[in-house]
Amino acid sequence: MKRNLILDWLFPPRCALCRRPLEGGWQGLCQDCQNNRTMLLEETWSKTRAPFLEGCVSVYRYEGSARRGVHAFKYRGAIGSGKTFGALLARRLEQSGLAVRVQAVCWVPCHWKTKRRRGYEQAAEIARPMAEELGLPVMALLKKTRNTKPMNKLGAAARRANVLGAFAADCPPGSLEGLSILIVDDVYTTGATLSECARVLREAGAAHVYGAAFAKAGMKKK
């Protein structure tokens, strides 16, 4: 107990979004971020224009403190935020009705070089606690076979070309036959990555593939 108090004093827990020291709130969010609903997206899941992906759900617009939180999680080692993101995404999946449509969860994998440099796969750190909250099995069904260019400066067409053929199924033949799979990622922008992963899973036998991303870029406020 004393050790935890000392660690909390030396390294105070921070809000998963705004990164300020956490003194209260829910599931790793400070009270201000918990009460701030301006970045929240609608609770219903929506069909997408991304081929092979039947629908997708997200929690926040990728802006402001949500963007800062994801950036810290992805690039600055804030791995603990994955539990908060996963819990929030699980709640959104239940509220939207998408949770009952899927039978298993997987995630968008990193290339092994990225994982070695970063020390973890960010989408997996969201998918595991999310699946646990929902009582769904979580499996590593995909592998990234090619180290792609960073997507943040690419247009929609370039994004599709960048990820084409970059993923492969990593599961026994026939194991996905007829299943409804949910793929988890940190951010949805054009849907190119999730769509390519969905294509691979469909070719491996999955009957339905949906997506879940903690934040969604390019969403305008109503």
mmCIF file of C-alpha atoms in Angstrom:
data_model
loop_
_atom_site.group_PDB
_atom_site.id
_atom_site.type_symbol
_atom_site.label_atom_id
_atom_site.label_comp_id
_atom_site.label_asym_id
_atom_site.label_seq_id
_atom_site.Cartn_x
_atom_site.Cartn_y
_atom_site.Cartn_z
ATOM 1 C CA MET A 1 0.000 0.000 0.000
ATOM 2 C CA LYS A 2 2.797 2.401 0.879
ATOM 3 C CA ARG A 3 4.539 1.629 -2.390
ATOM 4 C CA ASN A 4 1.413 2.536 -4.364
ATOM 5 C CA LEU A 5 1.058 5.819 -2.523
ATOM 6 C CA ILE A 6 4.690 6.665 -3.227
ATOM 7 C CA LEU A 7 4.330 5.785 -6.898
ATOM 8 C CA ASP A 8 1.156 7.849 -7.143
ATOM 9 C CA TRP A 9 3.002 10.772 -5.625
ATOM 10 C CA LEU A 10 5.998 10.398 -7.953
ATOM 11 C CA PHE A 11 3.960 9.495 -11.040
ATOM 12 C CA PRO A 12 0.407 10.761 -10.495
ATOM 13 C CA PRO A 13 -2.250 9.049 -12.618
ATOM 14 C CA ARG A 14 -3.406 11.269 -15.452
ATOM 15 C CA CYS A 15 -6.642 11.711 -17.307
ATOM 16 C CA ALA A 16 -6.627 9.521 -20.400
ATOM 17 C CA LEU A 17 -7.754 12.479 -22.525
ATOM 18 C CA CYS A 18 -6.426 15.850 -21.310
ATOM 19 C CA ARG A 19 -3.461 14.268 -19.444
ATOM 20 C CA ARG A 20 -3.896 16.434 -16.356
ATOM 21 C CA PRO A 21 -3.311 14.758 -12.962
ATOM 22 C CA LEU A 22 -6.341 12.649 -12.126
ATOM 23 C CA GLU A 23 -8.089 13.520 -8.886
ATOM 24 C CA GLY A 24 -11.538 12.143 -9.587
ATOM 25 C CA GLY A 25 -13.920 11.078 -12.313
ATOM 26 C CA TRP A 26 -14.883 7.823 -13.994
ATOM 27 C CA GLN A 27 -12.686 5.105 -15.480
ATOM 28 C CA GLY A 28 -9.559 7.200 -15.866
ATOM 29 C CA LEU A 29 -11.218 10.436 -17.001
ATOM 30 C CA CYS A 30 -11.071 13.631 -14.986
ATOM 31 C CA GLN A 31 -14.348 15.257 -14.008
ATOM 32 C CA ASP A 32 -13.972 17.980 -16.651
ATOM 33 C CA CYS A 33 -13.486 15.493 -19.506
ATOM 34 C CA GLN A 34 -16.270 13.309 -18.171
ATOM 35 C CA ASN A 35 -18.651 16.257 -18.239
ATOM 36 C CA ASN A 36 -17.458 17.620 -21.594
ATOM 37 C CA ARG A 37 -19.819 16.195 -24.205
ATOM 38 C CA THR A 38 -18.878 18.443 -27.125
ATOM 39 C CA MET A 39 -16.581 15.821 -28.680
ATOM 40 C CA LEU A 40 -18.903 12.848 -28.165
ATOM 41 C CA LEU A 41 -20.377 11.171 -31.230
ATOM 42 C CA GLU A 42 -23.879 9.763 -31.505
ATOM 43 C CA GLU A 43 -24.481 6.440 -29.809
ATOM 44 C CA THR A 44 -25.859 4.616 -32.866
ATOM 45 C CA TRP A 45 -23.474 2.612 -35.039
ATOM 46 C CA SER A 46 -23.357 3.674 -38.657
ATOM 47 C CA LYS A 47 -22.714 2.008 -41.989
ATOM 48 C CA THR A 48 -19.592 3.235 -43.711
ATOM 49 C CA ARG A 49 -18.422 3.823 -47.245
ATOM 50 C CA ALA A 50 -15.448 1.575 -46.533
ATOM 51 C CA PRO A 51 -15.762 -1.614 -48.611
ATOM 52 C CA PHE A 52 -15.983 -4.953 -46.728
ATOM 53 C CA LEU A 53 -16.875 -3.184 -43.447
ATOM 54 C CA GLU A 54 -20.563 -3.374 -42.552
ATOM 55 C CA GLY A 55 -20.531 -0.658 -39.930
ATOM 56 C CA CYS A 56 -18.420 1.153 -37.386
ATOM 57 C CA VAL A 57 -18.818 2.851 -34.021
ATOM 58 C CA SER A 58 -16.630 5.437 -32.279
ATOM 59 C CA VAL A 59 -16.758 7.380 -29.021
ATOM 60 C CA TYR A 60 -15.160 10.776 -29.733
ATOM 61 C CA ARG A 61 -14.310 13.113 -32.552
ATOM 62 C CA TYR A 62 -10.560 13.040 -33.107
ATOM 63 C CA GLU A 63 -9.916 16.579 -31.900
ATOM 64 C CA GLY A 64 -8.992 18.536 -28.803
ATOM 65 C CA SER A 65 -8.293 16.501 -25.689
ATOM 66 C CA ALA A 66 -9.361 13.257 -27.404
ATOM 67 C CA ARG A 67 -6.632 13.801 -29.984
ATOM 68 C CA ARG A 68 -4.084 14.632 -27.277
ATOM 69 C CA GLY A 69 -5.047 11.544 -25.315
ATOM 70 C CA VAL A 70 -4.723 9.228 -28.309
ATOM 71 C CA HIS A 71 -1.389 10.793 -29.262
ATOM 72 C CA ALA A 72 -0.005 10.224 -25.747
ATOM 73 C CA PHE A 73 -1.318 6.653 -25.771
ATOM 74 C CA LYS A 74 0.130 5.876 -29.181
ATOM 75 C CA TYR A 75 3.433 7.730 -29.178
ATOM 76 C CA ARG A 76 4.342 8.646 -25.590
ATOM 77 C CA GLY A 77 3.950 5.359 -23.776
ATOM 78 C CA ALA A 78 0.656 6.110 -21.978
ATOM 79 C CA ILE A 79 -0.293 2.443 -22.281
ATOM 80 C CA GLY A 80 -2.631 2.582 -19.273
ATOM 81 C CA SER A 81 -5.050 4.727 -21.258
ATOM 82 C CA GLY A 82 -5.949 1.643 -23.280
ATOM 83 C CA LYS A 83 -8.077 0.351 -20.383
ATOM 84 C CA THR A 84 -10.035 3.590 -20.265
ATOM 85 C CA PHE A 85 -10.451 3.724 -24.045
ATOM 86 C CA GLY A 86 -11.545 0.077 -24.054
ATOM 87 C CA ALA A 87 -14.120 0.611 -21.293
ATOM 88 C CA LEU A 88 -15.552 3.676 -23.046
ATOM 89 C CA LEU A 89 -15.709 1.854 -26.365
ATOM 90 C CA ALA A 90 -17.422 -1.143 -24.744
ATOM 91 C CA ARG A 91 -20.069 1.127 -23.279
ATOM 92 C CA ARG A 92 -20.614 2.775 -26.661
ATOM 93 C CA LEU A 93 -20.937 -0.620 -28.369
ATOM 94 C CA GLU A 94 -23.614 -1.640 -25.875
ATOM 95 C CA GLN A 95 -25.473 1.657 -26.229
ATOM 96 C CA SER A 96 -25.366 1.491 -30.017
ATOM 97 C CA GLY A 97 -26.628 -2.076 -30.248
ATOM 98 C CA LEU A 98 -23.583 -3.251 -32.211
ATOM 99 C CA ALA A 99 -22.247 -5.411 -29.362
ATOM 100 C CA VAL A 100 -24.956 -8.045 -29.858
ATOM 101 C CA ARG A 101 -24.114 -8.402 -33.556
ATOM 102 C CA VAL A 102 -20.572 -9.723 -33.058
ATOM 103 C CA GLN A 103 -19.181 -13.003 -31.770
ATOM 104 C CA ALA A 104 -15.467 -12.273 -31.500
ATOM 105 C CA VAL A 105 -13.043 -9.348 -31.312
ATOM 106 C CA CYS A 106 -9.681 -8.769 -32.974
ATOM 107 C CA TRP A 107 -7.531 -5.697 -33.573
ATOM 108 C CA VAL A 108 -5.553 -3.937 -36.274
ATOM 109 C CA PRO A 109 -1.991 -5.196 -35.726
ATOM 110 C CA CYS A 110 1.229 -3.209 -35.922
ATOM 111 C CA HIS A 111 4.190 -4.322 -37.982
ATOM 112 C CA TRP A 112 6.715 -6.137 -35.821
ATOM 113 C CA LYS A 113 9.223 -3.302 -36.183
ATOM 114 C CA THR A 114 6.684 -0.778 -34.882
ATOM 115 C CA LYS A 115 5.712 -3.062 -32.013
ATOM 116 C CA ARG A 116 9.344 -3.552 -31.035
ATOM 117 C CA ARG A 117 9.979 0.203 -31.083
ATOM 118 C CA ARG A 118 6.774 1.129 -29.240
ATOM 119 C CA GLY A 119 6.717 -1.852 -26.900
ATOM 120 C CA TYR A 120 3.042 -2.671 -27.455
ATOM 121 C CA GLU A 121 0.261 -2.731 -30.029
ATOM 122 C CA GLN A 122 -2.047 0.178 -29.237
ATOM 123 C CA ALA A 123 -5.172 -1.355 -30.800
ATOM 124 C CA ALA A 124 -4.665 -4.561 -28.802
ATOM 125 C CA GLU A 125 -4.475 -2.543 -25.574
ATOM 126 C CA ILE A 126 -7.942 -1.169 -26.377
ATOM 127 C CA ALA A 127 -9.426 -4.413 -27.706
ATOM 128 C CA ARG A 128 -8.575 -6.642 -24.728
ATOM 129 C CA PRO A 129 -10.280 -4.628 -21.948
ATOM 130 C CA MET A 130 -13.148 -3.797 -24.304
ATOM 131 C CA ALA A 131 -13.782 -7.476 -25.069
ATOM 132 C CA GLU A 132 -13.542 -8.344 -21.375
ATOM 133 C CA GLU A 133 -16.192 -5.735 -20.554
ATOM 134 C CA LEU A 134 -18.487 -7.205 -23.213
ATOM 135 C CA GLY A 135 -17.786 -10.852 -22.373
ATOM 136 C CA LEU A 136 -16.529 -11.566 -25.888
ATOM 137 C CA PRO A 137 -13.484 -13.629 -26.916
ATOM 138 C CA VAL A 138 -10.563 -11.579 -28.201
ATOM 139 C CA MET A 139 -8.123 -13.130 -30.668
ATOM 140 C CA ALA A 140 -5.099 -12.134 -32.727
ATOM 141 C CA LEU A 141 -6.585 -12.951 -36.132
ATOM 142 C CA LEU A 142 -4.404 -10.707 -38.287
ATOM 143 C CA LYS A 143 -0.751 -9.955 -38.870
ATOM 144 C CA LYS A 144 0.841 -7.038 -40.657
ATOM 145 C CA THR A 145 3.166 -8.327 -43.332
ATOM 146 C CA ARG A 146 4.450 -5.012 -44.675
ATOM 147 C CA ASN A 147 5.611 -1.903 -42.840
ATOM 148 C CA THR A 148 3.466 0.854 -44.371
ATOM 149 C CA LYS A 149 4.062 4.580 -44.586
ATOM 150 C CA PRO A 150 2.578 6.857 -41.883
ATOM 151 C CA MET A 151 -1.022 7.577 -42.833
ATOM 152 C CA ASN A 152 -1.461 11.032 -41.302
ATOM 153 C CA LYS A 153 -0.207 12.939 -44.369
ATOM 154 C CA LEU A 154 -1.794 10.764 -47.058
ATOM 155 C CA GLY A 155 -5.021 11.400 -48.948
ATOM 156 C CA ALA A 156 -7.838 8.868 -49.227
ATOM 157 C CA ALA A 157 -6.578 7.163 -52.400
ATOM 158 C CA ALA A 158 -3.006 7.031 -51.128
ATOM 159 C CA ARG A 159 -4.209 5.533 -47.850
ATOM 160 C CA ARG A 160 -5.968 2.715 -49.677
ATOM 161 C CA ALA A 161 -2.888 1.999 -51.792
ATOM 162 C CA ASN A 162 -0.662 2.166 -48.714
ATOM 163 C CA VAL A 163 -2.462 -0.640 -46.867
ATOM 164 C CA LEU A 164 -3.430 -2.811 -49.837
ATOM 165 C CA GLY A 165 -1.953 -6.265 -49.223
ATOM 166 C CA ALA A 166 -0.317 -5.158 -45.966
ATOM 167 C CA PHE A 167 -2.289 -7.598 -43.768
ATOM 168 C CA ALA A 168 -2.824 -11.341 -43.737
ATOM 169 C CA ALA A 169 -4.977 -13.751 -41.757
ATOM 170 C CA ASP A 170 -3.221 -15.316 -38.769
ATOM 171 C CA CYS A 171 -5.665 -18.072 -37.844
ATOM 172 C CA PRO A 172 -6.292 -21.734 -38.760
ATOM 173 C CA PRO A 173 -8.114 -22.314 -42.076
ATOM 174 C CA GLY A 174 -11.863 -22.469 -41.605
ATOM 175 C CA SER A 175 -11.798 -21.126 -38.031
ATOM 176 C CA LEU A 176 -13.699 -17.945 -38.975
ATOM 177 C CA GLU A 177 -16.340 -19.601 -41.133
ATOM 178 C CA GLY A 178 -19.681 -17.881 -40.613
ATOM 179 C CA LEU A 179 -18.552 -15.676 -37.713
ATOM 180 C CA SER A 180 -19.298 -11.998 -37.110
ATOM 181 C CA ILE A 181 -16.035 -10.265 -36.220
ATOM 182 C CA LEU A 182 -15.359 -6.842 -34.690
ATOM 183 C CA ILE A 183 -12.032 -5.177 -35.572
ATOM 184 C CA VAL A 184 -10.706 -2.572 -33.128
ATOM 185 C CA ASP A 185 -8.442 0.384 -33.912
ATOM 186 C CA ASP A 186 -7.532 3.631 -32.175
ATOM 187 C CA VAL A 187 -8.619 6.131 -34.864
ATOM 188 C CA TYR A 188 -10.927 5.902 -37.892
ATOM 189 C CA THR A 189 -10.102 8.400 -40.664
ATOM 190 C CA THR A 190 -11.060 7.174 -44.132
ATOM 191 C CA GLY A 191 -11.621 3.563 -43.124
ATOM 192 C CA ALA A 192 -8.868 2.292 -45.430
ATOM 193 C CA THR A 193 -7.076 0.253 -42.766
ATOM 194 C CA LEU A 194 -10.193 -1.279 -41.240
ATOM 195 C CA SER A 195 -11.560 -2.021 -44.706
ATOM 196 C CA GLU A 196 -8.406 -3.854 -45.762
ATOM 197 C CA CYS A 197 -8.423 -5.867 -42.549
ATOM 198 C CA ALA A 198 -12.105 -6.668 -43.109
ATOM 199 C CA ARG A 199 -11.335 -7.860 -46.651
ATOM 200 C CA VAL A 200 -8.729 -10.283 -45.306
ATOM 201 C CA LEU A 201 -11.101 -11.623 -42.643
ATOM 202 C CA ARG A 202 -13.885 -12.100 -45.179
ATOM 203 C CA GLU A 203 -11.539 -14.020 -47.453
ATOM 204 C CA ALA A 204 -10.721 -16.184 -44.421
ATOM 205 C CA GLY A 205 -14.403 -17.028 -44.026
ATOM 206 C CA ALA A 206 -15.918 -14.362 -41.756
ATOM 207 C CA ALA A 207 -19.570 -13.728 -42.625
ATOM 208 C CA HIS A 208 -19.797 -10.208 -41.195
ATOM 209 C CA VAL A 209 -17.112 -7.713 -40.191
ATOM 210 C CA TYR A 210 -17.689 -4.540 -38.181
ATOM 211 C CA GLY A 211 -15.312 -1.898 -36.897
ATOM 212 C CA ALA A 212 -14.798 -0.018 -33.637
ATOM 213 C CA ALA A 213 -12.394 2.877 -33.243
ATOM 214 C CA PHE A 214 -12.018 4.988 -30.133
ATOM 215 C CA ALA A 215 -11.973 8.275 -32.084
ATOM 216 C CA LYS A 216 -13.145 9.315 -35.530
ATOM 217 C CA ALA A 217 -11.406 11.984 -37.599
ATOM 218 C CA GLY A 218 -13.097 14.446 -39.926
ATOM 219 C CA MET A 219 -16.400 14.561 -38.071
ATOM 220 C CA LYS A 220 -18.088 17.978 -38.095
ATOM 221 C CA LYS A 221 -20.076 19.211 -35.147
ATOM 222 C CA LYS A 222 -23.819 19.498 -35.690
#
